[in-house]
Short mmCIF file of C-alpha atoms in Angstrom, two decimals:
data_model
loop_
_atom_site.label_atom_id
_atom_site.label_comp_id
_atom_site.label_asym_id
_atom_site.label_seq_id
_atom_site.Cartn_x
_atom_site.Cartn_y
_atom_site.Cartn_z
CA UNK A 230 114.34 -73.62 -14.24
CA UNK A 231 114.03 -74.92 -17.60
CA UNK A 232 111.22 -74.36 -20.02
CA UNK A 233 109.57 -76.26 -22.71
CA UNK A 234 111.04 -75.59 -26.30
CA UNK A 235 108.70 -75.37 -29.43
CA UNK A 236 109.07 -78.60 -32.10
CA UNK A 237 111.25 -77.68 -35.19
CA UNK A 238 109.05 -77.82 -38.48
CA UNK A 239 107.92 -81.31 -39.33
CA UNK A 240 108.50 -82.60 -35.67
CA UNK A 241 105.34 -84.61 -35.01
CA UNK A 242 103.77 -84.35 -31.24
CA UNK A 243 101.69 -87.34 -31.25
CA UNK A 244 99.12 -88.06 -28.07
CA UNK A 245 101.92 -89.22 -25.93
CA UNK A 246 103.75 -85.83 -26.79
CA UNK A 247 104.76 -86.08 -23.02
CA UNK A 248 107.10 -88.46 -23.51
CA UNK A 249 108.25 -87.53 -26.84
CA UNK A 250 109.45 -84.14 -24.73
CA UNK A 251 110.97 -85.62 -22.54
CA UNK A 252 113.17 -87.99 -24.65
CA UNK A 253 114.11 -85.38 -27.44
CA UNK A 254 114.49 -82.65 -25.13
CA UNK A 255 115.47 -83.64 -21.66
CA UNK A 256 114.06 -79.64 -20.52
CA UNK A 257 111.32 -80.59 -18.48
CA UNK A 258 110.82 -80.14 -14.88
CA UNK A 259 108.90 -82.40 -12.28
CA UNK A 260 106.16 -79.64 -11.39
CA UNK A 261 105.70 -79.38 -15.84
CA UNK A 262 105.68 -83.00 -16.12
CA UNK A 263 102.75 -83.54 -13.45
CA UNK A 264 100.55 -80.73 -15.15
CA UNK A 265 100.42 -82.32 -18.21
CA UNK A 266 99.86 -85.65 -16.84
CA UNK A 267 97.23 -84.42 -14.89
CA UNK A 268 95.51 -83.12 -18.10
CA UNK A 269 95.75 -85.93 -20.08
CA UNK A 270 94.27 -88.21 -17.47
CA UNK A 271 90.67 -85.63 -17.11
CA UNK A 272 90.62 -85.47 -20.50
CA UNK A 273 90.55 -89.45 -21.03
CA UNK A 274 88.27 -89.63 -17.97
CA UNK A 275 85.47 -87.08 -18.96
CA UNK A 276 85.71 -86.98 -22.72
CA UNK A 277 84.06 -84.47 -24.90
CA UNK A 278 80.46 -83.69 -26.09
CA UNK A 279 79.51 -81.47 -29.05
CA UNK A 280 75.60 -80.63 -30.20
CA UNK A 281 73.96 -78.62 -32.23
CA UNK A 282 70.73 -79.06 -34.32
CA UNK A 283 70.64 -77.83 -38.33
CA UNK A 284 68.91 -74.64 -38.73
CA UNK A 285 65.21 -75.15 -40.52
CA UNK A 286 64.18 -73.26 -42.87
CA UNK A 287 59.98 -71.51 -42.40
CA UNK A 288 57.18 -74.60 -43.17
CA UNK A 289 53.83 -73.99 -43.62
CA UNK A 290 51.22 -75.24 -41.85
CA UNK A 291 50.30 -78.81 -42.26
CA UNK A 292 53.65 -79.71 -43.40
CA UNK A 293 55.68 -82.25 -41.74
CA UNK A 294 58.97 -80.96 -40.08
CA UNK A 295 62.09 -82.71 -39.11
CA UNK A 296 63.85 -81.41 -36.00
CA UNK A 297 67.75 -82.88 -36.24
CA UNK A 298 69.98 -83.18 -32.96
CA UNK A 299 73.57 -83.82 -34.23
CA UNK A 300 76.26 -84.66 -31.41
CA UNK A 301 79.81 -85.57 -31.34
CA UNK A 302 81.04 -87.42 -28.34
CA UNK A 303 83.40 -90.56 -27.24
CA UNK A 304 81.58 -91.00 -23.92
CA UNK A 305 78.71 -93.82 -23.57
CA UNK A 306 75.23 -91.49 -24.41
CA UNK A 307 73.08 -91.84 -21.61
CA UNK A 308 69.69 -89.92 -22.91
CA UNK A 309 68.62 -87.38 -25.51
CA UNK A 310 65.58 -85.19 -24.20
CA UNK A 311 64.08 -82.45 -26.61
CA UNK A 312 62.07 -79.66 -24.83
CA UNK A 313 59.38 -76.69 -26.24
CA UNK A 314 60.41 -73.26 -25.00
CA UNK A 315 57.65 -71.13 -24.15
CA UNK A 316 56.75 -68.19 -22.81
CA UNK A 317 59.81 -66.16 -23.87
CA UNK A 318 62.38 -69.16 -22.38
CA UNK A 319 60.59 -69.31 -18.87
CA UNK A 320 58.74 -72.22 -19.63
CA UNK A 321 60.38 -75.35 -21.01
CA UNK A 322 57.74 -78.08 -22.03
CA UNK A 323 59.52 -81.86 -22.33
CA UNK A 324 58.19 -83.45 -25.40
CA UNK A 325 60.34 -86.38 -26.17
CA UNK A 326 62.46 -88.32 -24.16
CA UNK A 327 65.03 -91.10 -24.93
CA UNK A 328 66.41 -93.41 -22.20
CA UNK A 329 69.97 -94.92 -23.60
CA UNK A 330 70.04 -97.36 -20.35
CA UNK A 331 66.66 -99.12 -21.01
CA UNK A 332 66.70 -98.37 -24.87
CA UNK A 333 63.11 -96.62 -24.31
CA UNK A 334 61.19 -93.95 -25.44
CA UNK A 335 58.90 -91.60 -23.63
CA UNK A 336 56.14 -88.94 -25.34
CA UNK A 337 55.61 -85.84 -23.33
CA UNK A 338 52.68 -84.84 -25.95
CA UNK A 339 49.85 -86.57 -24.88
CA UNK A 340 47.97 -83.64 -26.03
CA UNK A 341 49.10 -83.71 -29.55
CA UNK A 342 48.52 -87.84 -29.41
CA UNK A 343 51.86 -88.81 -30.20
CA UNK A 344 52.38 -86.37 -32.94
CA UNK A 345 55.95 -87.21 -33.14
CA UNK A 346 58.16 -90.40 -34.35
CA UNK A 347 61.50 -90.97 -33.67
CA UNK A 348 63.15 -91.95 -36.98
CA UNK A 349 66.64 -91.64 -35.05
CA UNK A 350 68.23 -91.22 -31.82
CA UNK A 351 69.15 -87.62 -32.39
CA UNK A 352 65.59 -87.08 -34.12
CA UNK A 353 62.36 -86.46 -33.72
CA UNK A 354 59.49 -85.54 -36.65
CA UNK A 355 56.80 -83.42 -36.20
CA UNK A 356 53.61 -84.22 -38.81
CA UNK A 357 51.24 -81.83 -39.97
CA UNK A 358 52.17 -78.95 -37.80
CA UNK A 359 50.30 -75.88 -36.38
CA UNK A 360 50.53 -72.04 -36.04
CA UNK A 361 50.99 -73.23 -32.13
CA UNK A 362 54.16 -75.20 -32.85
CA UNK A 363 55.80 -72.27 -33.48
CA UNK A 364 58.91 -71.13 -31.40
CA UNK A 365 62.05 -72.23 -30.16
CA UNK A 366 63.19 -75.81 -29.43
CA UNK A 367 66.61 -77.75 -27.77
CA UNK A 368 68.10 -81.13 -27.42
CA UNK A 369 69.84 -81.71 -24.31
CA UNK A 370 72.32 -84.66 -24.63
CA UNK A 371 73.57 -86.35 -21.41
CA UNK A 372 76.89 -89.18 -21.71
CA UNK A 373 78.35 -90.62 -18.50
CA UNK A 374 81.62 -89.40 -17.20
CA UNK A 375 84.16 -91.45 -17.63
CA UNK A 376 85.69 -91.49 -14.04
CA UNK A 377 82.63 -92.39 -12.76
CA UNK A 378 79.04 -94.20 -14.00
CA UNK A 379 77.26 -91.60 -11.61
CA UNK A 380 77.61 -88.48 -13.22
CA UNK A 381 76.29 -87.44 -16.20
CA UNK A 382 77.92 -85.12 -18.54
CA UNK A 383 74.97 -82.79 -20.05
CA UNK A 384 75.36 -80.23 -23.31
CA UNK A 385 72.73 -78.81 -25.38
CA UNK A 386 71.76 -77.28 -29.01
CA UNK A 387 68.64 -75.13 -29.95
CA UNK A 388 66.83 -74.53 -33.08
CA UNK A 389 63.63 -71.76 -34.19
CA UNK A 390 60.90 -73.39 -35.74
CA UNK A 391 59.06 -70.42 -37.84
CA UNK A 392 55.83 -72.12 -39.35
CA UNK A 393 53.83 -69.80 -41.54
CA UNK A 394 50.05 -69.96 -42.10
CA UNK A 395 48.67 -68.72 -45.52
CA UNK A 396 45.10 -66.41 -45.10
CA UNK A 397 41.98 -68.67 -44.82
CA UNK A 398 39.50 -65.82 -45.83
CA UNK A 399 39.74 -62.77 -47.26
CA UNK A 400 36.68 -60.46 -48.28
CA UNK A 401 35.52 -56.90 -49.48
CA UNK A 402 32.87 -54.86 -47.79
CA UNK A 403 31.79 -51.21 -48.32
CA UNK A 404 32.04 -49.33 -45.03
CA UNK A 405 29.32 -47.09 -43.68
CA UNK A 406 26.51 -49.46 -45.33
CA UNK A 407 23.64 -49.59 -46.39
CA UNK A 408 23.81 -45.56 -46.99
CA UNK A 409 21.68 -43.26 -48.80
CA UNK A 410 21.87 -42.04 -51.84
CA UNK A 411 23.22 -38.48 -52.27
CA UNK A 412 21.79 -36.52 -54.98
CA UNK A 413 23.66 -32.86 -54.88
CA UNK A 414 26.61 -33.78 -53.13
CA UNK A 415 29.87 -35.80 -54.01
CA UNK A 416 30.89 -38.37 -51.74
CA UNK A 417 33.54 -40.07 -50.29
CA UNK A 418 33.40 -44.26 -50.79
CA UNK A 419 35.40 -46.93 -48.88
CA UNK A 420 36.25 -50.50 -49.66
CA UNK A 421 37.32 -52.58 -47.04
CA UNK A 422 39.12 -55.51 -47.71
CA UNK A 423 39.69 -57.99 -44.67
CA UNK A 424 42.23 -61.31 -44.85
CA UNK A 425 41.97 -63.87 -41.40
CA UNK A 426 44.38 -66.32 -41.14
CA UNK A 427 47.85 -65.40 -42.21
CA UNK A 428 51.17 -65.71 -40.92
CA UNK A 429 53.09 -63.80 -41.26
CA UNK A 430 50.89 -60.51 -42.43
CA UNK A 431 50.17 -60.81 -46.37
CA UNK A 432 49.95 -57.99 -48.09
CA UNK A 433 46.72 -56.68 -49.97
CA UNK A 434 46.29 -54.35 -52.72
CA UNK A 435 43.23 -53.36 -55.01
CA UNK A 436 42.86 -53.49 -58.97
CA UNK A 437 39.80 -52.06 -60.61
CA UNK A 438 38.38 -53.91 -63.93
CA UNK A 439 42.05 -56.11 -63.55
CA UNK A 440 44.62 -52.67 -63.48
CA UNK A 441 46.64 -52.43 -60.24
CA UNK A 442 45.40 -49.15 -58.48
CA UNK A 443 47.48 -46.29 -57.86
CA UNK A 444 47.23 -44.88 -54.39
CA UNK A 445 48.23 -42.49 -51.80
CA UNK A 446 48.98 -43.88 -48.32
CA UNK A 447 47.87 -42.72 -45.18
CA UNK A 448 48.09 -43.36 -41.62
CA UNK A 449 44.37 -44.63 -40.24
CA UNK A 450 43.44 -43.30 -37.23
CA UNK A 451 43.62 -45.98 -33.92
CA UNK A 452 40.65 -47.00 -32.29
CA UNK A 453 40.76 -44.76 -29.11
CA UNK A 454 41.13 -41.63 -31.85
CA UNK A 455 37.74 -42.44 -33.62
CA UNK A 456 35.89 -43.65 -30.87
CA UNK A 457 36.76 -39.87 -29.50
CA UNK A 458 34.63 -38.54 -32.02
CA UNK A 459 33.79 -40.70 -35.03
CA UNK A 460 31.69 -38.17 -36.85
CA UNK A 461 34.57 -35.86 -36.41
CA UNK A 462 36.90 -37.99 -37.86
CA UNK A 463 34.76 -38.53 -40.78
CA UNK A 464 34.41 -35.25 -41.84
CA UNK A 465 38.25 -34.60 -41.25
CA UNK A 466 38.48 -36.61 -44.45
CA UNK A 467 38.28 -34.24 -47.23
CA UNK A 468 36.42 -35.12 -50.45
CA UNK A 469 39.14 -36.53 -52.80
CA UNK A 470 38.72 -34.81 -56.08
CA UNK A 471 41.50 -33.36 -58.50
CA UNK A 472 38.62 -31.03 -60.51
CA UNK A 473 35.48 -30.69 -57.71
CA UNK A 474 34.47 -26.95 -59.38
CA UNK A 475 32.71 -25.20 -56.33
CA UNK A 476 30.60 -23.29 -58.97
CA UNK A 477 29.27 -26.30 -60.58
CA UNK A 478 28.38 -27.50 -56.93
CA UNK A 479 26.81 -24.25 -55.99
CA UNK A 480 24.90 -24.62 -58.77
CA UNK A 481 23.57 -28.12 -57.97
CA UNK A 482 22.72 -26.90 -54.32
CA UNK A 483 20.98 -24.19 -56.17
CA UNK A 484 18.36 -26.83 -56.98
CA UNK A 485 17.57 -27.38 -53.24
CA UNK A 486 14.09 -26.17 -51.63
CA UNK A 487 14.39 -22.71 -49.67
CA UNK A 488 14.35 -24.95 -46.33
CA UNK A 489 17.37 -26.98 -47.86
CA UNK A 490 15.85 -30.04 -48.68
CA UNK A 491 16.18 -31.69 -51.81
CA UNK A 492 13.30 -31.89 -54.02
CA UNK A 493 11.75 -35.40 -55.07
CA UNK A 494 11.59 -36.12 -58.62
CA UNK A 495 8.51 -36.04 -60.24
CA UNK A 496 8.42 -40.31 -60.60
CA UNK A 497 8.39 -39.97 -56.67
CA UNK A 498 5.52 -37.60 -56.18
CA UNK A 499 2.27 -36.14 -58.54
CA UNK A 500 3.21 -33.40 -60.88
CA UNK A 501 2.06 -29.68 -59.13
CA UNK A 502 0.81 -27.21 -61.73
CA UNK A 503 1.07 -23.51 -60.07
CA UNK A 504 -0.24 -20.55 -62.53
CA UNK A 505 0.48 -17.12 -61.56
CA UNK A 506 -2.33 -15.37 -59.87
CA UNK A 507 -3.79 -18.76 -58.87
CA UNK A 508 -3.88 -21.63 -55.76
CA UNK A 509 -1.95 -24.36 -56.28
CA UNK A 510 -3.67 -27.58 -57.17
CA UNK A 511 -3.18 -30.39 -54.89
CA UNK A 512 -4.36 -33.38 -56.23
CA UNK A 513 -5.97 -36.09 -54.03
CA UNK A 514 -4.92 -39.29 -53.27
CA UNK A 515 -7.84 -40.72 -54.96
CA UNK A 516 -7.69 -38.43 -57.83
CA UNK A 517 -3.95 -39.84 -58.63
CA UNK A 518 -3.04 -41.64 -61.84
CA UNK A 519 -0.51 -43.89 -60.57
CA UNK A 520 0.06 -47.75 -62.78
CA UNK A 521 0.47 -50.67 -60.57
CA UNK A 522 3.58 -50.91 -60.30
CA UNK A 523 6.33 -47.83 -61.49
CA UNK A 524 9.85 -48.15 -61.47
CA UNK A 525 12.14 -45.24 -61.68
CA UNK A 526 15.79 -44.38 -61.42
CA UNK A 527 17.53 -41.80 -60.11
CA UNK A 528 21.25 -40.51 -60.82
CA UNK A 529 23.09 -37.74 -59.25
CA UNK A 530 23.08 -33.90 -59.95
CA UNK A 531 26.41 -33.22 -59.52
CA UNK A 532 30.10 -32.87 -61.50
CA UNK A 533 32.30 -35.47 -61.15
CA UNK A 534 35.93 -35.81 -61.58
CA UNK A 535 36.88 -38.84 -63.97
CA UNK A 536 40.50 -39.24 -62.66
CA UNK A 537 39.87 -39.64 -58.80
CA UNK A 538 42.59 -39.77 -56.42
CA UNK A 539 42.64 -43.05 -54.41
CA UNK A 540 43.40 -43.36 -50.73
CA UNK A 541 45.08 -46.12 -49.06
CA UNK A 542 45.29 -47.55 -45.29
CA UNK A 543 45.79 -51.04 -43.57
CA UNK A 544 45.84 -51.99 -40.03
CA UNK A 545 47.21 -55.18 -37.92
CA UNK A 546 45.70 -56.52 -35.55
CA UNK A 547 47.83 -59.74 -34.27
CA UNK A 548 45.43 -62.51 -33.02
CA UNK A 549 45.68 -64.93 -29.78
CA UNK A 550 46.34 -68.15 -32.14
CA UNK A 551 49.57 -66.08 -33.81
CA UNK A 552 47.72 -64.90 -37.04
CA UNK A 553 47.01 -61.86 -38.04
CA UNK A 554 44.02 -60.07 -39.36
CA UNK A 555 44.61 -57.46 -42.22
CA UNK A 556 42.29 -54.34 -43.08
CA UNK A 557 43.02 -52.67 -46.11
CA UNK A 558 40.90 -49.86 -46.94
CA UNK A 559 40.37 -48.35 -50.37
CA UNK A 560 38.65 -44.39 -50.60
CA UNK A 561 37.86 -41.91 -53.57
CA UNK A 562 35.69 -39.73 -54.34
CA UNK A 563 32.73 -41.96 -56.24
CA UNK A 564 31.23 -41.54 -59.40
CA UNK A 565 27.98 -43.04 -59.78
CA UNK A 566 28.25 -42.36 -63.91
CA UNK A 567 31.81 -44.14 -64.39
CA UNK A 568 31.86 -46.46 -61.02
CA UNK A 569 28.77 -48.12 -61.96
CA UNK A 570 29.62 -51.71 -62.94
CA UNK A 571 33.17 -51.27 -62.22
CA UNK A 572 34.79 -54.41 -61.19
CA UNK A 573 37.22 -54.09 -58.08
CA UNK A 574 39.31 -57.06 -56.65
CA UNK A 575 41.24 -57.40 -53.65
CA UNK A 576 44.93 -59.32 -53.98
CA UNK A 577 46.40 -61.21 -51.38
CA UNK A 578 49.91 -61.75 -51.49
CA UNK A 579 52.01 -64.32 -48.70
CA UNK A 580 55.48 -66.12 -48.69
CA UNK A 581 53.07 -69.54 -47.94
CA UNK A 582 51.11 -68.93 -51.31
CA UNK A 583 52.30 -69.92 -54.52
CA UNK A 584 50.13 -67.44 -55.86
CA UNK A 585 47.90 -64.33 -54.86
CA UNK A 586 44.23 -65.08 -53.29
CA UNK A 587 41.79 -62.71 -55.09
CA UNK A 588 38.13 -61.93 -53.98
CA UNK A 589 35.89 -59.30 -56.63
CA UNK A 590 33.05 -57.23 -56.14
CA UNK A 591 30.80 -55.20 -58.79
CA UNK A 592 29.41 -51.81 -57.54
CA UNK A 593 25.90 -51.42 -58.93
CA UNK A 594 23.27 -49.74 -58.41
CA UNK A 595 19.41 -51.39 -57.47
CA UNK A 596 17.57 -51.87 -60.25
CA UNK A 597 13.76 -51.96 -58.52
CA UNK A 598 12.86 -54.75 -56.18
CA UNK A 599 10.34 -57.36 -56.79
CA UNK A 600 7.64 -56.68 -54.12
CA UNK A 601 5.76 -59.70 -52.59
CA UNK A 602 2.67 -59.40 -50.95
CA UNK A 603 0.61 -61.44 -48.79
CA UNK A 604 -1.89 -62.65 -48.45
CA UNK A 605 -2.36 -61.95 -52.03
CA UNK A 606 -6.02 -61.89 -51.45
CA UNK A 607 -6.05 -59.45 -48.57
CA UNK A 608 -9.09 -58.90 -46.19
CA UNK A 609 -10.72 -56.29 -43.77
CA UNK A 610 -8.52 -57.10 -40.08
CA UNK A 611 -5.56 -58.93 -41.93
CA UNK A 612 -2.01 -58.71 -41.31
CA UNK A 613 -0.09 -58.01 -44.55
CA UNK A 614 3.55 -58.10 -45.19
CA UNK A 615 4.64 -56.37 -48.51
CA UNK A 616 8.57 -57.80 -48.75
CA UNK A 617 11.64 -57.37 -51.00
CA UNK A 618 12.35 -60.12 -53.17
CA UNK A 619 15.27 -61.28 -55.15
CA UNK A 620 18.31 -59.12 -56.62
CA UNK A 621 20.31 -58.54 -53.04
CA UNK A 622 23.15 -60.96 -54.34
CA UNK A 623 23.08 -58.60 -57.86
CA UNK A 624 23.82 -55.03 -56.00
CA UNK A 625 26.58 -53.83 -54.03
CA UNK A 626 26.86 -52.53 -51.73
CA UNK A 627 23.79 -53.71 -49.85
CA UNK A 628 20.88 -51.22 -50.64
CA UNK A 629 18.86 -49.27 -48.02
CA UNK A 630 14.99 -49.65 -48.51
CA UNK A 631 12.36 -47.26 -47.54
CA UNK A 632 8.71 -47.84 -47.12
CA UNK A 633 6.40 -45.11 -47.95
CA UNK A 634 2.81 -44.37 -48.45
CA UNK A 635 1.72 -42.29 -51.16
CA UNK A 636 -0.30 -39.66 -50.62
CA UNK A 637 -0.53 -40.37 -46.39
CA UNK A 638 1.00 -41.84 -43.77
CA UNK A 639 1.94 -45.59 -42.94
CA UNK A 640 -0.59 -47.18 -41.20
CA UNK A 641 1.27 -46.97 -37.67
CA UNK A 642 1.45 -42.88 -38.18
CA UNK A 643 5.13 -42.64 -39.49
CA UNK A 644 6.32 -40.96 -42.27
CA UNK A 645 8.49 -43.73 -43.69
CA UNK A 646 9.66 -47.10 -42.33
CA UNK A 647 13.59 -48.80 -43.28
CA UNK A 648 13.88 -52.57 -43.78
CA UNK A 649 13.15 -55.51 -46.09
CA UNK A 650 9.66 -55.77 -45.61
CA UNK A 651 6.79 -53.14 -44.59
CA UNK A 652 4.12 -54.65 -42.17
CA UNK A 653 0.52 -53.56 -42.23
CA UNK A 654 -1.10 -54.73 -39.24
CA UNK A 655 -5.51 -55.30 -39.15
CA UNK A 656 -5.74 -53.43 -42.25
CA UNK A 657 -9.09 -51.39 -42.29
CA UNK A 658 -11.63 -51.12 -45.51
CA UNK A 659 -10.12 -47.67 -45.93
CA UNK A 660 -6.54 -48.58 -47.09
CA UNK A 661 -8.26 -50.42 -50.14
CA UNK A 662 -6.83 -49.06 -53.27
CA UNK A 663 -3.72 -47.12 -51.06
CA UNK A 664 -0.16 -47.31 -52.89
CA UNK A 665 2.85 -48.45 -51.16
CA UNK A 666 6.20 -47.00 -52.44
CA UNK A 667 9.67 -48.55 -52.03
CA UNK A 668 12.66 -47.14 -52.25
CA UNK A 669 16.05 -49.24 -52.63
CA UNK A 670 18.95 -46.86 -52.86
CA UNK A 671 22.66 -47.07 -52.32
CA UNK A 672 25.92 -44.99 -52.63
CA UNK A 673 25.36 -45.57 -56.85
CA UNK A 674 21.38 -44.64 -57.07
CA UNK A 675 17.96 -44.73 -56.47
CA UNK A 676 14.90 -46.79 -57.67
CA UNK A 677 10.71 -46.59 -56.63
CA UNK A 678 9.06 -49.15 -56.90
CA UNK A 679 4.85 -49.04 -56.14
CA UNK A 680 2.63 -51.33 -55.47
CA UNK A 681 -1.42 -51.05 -54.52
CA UNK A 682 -2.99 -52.57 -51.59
CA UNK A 683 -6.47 -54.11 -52.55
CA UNK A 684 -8.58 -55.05 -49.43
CA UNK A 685 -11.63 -57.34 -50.02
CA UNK A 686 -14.70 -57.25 -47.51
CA UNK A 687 -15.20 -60.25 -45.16
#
């Protein structure tokens, strides 16, 4: 049996090598000879077909994309159909079609109201596109086989489309609020700064009065774990302080009542004079000298550290549209003296924005409401609302108000009533001349403000 010889260098084997064998070699069996007949012939009949689509690189949303189907082929092309792959390849939506036979061309996106143009064949454009167009696509090529015009010769390409979506909103609350004010203990304060809308995840950070904060990262505790025992989890956190002197605090506690209360300042209640060896004098409320209106601040009693330690967390949590929603939390140890007026911004950073998205806050402390009564001309049986006015947009974080009654109790029989405005409902001939105290305090301080009631007879 004789076998096929390889060319010597520079021998050319041109597309009808066959022959070319055959007449410069004379080796070459029947049974050889047939094979590579046989070859050549299904090549010539079915011909080749090559695609593939060029890679894109991430858009943002809004952005028009271009989605390329490049093919190679010397068949007749019979149709080019591009298809969405959902649902992790299960799912494979058709959203363009092109018929070669009837030179047509057939939107599958009804939906998206013929969102796409074809520019070419082997392309199809995609305007102002949305977190939802996201995901994998392919062109699937068909060209007729050459041996006969009833089969169709199919071969495909795919391409990711990543489309990126910059935050819409970001924004900075204080967590836990409106809160008290604490006058002879330190407490812990957290910023939380919250960014919608992104995609991928941005990152956040925090800068106080325009310096990037140093901070110490920790793991935040997942939902299940708090809701387990929230106040628990609270007080795990320990006060972050580099110089909290237990003595000092002792010492402030010191100042408490023997039934561990604090005591009120003396702008919140008449001065008590107590002489040895006599009954202490408890003044009326009618005998109190009390001006219209008094406004008084309050600041802490205790030592604070001027270098806190700041602690930082962030959570994820991916949303149904493909965004995500960021939480970035910010928590020292506050200092009414030296936080007071500081300025703190939240920074947003994301591949989609050319630069950061910033959002500030000023922690402040209230400053004494305006108080608003009415009627101002109030009579025996009237209802009258005594409300805060103004200054909310000036304080942060929101203040808690207290409504008090100097000297007694609130008309209902409470001690002391929360809100934005105190109601006094059929207000009897006795309550003329009562003062009304309120208190706006937050995390920073304390104010009083009084006002007097003045009921006219029918």
């Amino acid at each position: 049996m004789l076998g096929i010889t390889r060319p010597k260098p520079g021998e050319h084997v041109n597309a009808d090598g066959v022959w070319d064998l055959l007449q410069n070699k004379g080796k070459m069996t029947v049974f050889s000879l047939c094979l590579l007949l046989c070859a050549d012939l299904l090549d010539l009949a079915v011909g080749y077909l090559t695609v593939t689509i060029e890679p894109l690189p991430p858009v943002v949303v809004g952005e028009t994309v271009t989605l390329k189907c490049n093919f190679k082929t010397d068949g007749r092309l019979r149709e080019i159909v591009w298809y969405r792959v959902t649902d992790g390849g299960t799912i494979k939506q058709k959203i363009f079609t092109y018929d070669a036979m009837f030179n047509t061309n057939y939107s599958h996106m009804e939906d998206y109201r013929r969102r796409e143009d074809l520019v070419y064949q082997s392309t199809v454009r995609l305007p102002e596109v949305r977190i939802s167009d996201n995901g994998p696509y392919e062109c699937h090529v068909g060209i007729y086989d050459r041996a006969t015009r009833e089969k169709v010769v199919l071969a495909s390409g795919n391409v990711f489309l990543t489309v990126m979506s910059p935050p819409n909103n970001i924004s900075v609350l204080a967590e836990n609020t409106p809160a008290p004010f604490s006058r002879y203990q330190a407490q812990n304060f957290t910023l939380v700064c919250t960014a919608k809308g992104g995609k991928p995840a941005p990152s956040v950070y925090f800068k106080r009065d325009g310096e990037l904060i140093e901070v110490i990262s920790y793991t935040e505790p997942s939902t299940s774990e708090r809701a387990a025992g929230s106040a628990g989890w609270r007080g795990a956190r320990p006060l972050i302080s580099r110089d909290l002197d237990e003595t000092k605090l002792q010492r402030s506690l010191s100042l408490l009542d023997p039934e561990g209360r604090s005591a009120r300042l003396y702008t919140e209640s008449p001065q008590r004079v107590h002489t040895q060896g006599q009954q202490a004098y408890e003044p009326s409320p009618a005998t109190e000298v009390i001006p219209e209106t008094v406004v008084s601040r309050e600041f802490p009693r205790w030592v604070h550290s001027t270098d806190p330690l700041y602690y930082f967390s962030h959570t994820q949590i991916p949303q149904s549209d493909g965004s995500v929603v960021v939480q970035a939390r910010l928590t020292w140890t506050l200092n009414p003296q030296l936080d007071n007026d500081a300025l703190f911004s939240c920074e947003v950073k994301h591949p989609a924005l050319s630069m950061p998205m910033q959002t500030e806050i000023t922690l402040a402390s209230p400053k004494g409401p305006k108080l608003f009564m009415t009627p101002t001309r109030a009579k025996v049986g009237d209802t009258v609302r005594i409300s805060v006015q103004g200054f909310q947009n000036e304080v942060f974080p929101e203040p808690l108000f207290t409504w008090t009654r100097v000297g007694g109790r609130l008309l209902d029989g409470s001690a002391e009533r929360e809100g934005r405005e105190l109601i006094l409902e059929r207000v009897p001939a006795e309550l003329n001349g009562s003062m009304y105290r309120c208190t706006a305090q937050n995390p920073l301080g304390s104010t009083d403000t009084h006002t007097r009631l003045i009921v006219f007879g029918k």
